[in-house]
Amino acid sequence: MTGSGSAIQSTAKRSEQYADLQLSLAGLLDGEQDLIANAANFAALVYHTLPDLNWAGCYFLRGEELVLGPFQGRPACVRIAMGRGVCGAAAQRRASVLVHDVHEFPGHIACDPVSRSELVVPLIRDGELLGVFDLDSPLPGRFNEEDRAGMETAARTLMAASPG
Ligand code: SME
């Protein structure tokens, strides 16, 4: 059984996607340290490398709330309080949050009603939480543990490239 669309992707395919992503990231971030510039290219690269996304982008921590940063996709909510929604939960826990069905995540913030699953990874530099990176998909169950690991590695690469 192959399932519909590409929600069910083979492990080999996913690992190739993350290998490609890491390779492209190394080239894209090389020689540039500005966090906003690197975050903008990071969001664009993720959005165009991984299939079945309708949004990919950053929220940066500003005081006690998350504020929208560089992204790809439809316009989104600008400010998210710490602990609110999937992004706020990931920021508060300083850990990735993987949601197979956003309708079953209490407090999910629906910036785009089309979104059905979500993965948020924290952006941590030298032990300091700078924000989160959020990926949304219109397919339920789009993300799995391989996506979590791949995006955590990618986020660490972004942080290392932009030492501040
Ligand atoms: N769904 C997120 C809000 C951000 S947008 O999806 C771009 C959340 O629940 O935190």
Short mmCIF file of C-alpha atoms in Angstrom, two decimals, residues 1-11 13-14 52 139-142:
data_model
loop_
_atom_site.label_atom_id
_atom_site.label_comp_id
_atom_site.label_asym_id
_atom_site.label_seq_id
_atom_site.Cartn_x
_atom_site.Cartn_y
_atom_site.Cartn_z
CA MET A 1 0.00 0.00 0.00
CA THR A 2 1.46 3.35 -0.96
CA GLY A 3 -1.09 5.72 0.55
CA SER A 4 -2.31 8.89 -1.06
CA GLY A 5 -0.06 11.79 -2.04
CA SER A 6 3.34 11.61 -0.44
CA ALA A 7 2.39 11.67 3.23
CA ILE A 8 3.84 8.20 3.47
CA GLN A 9 7.35 8.50 2.14
CA SER A 10 9.99 5.84 2.25
CA THR A 11 12.78 6.21 4.79
CA LYS A 13 13.56 9.14 0.30
CA ARG A 14 13.38 11.16 3.48
CA ASP A 52 4.12 18.89 1.04
CA LEU A 139 -1.35 16.59 4.99
CA PRO A 140 -2.21 14.94 8.31
CA GLY A 141 0.74 12.93 9.66
CA ARG A 142 3.22 14.57 7.26
#
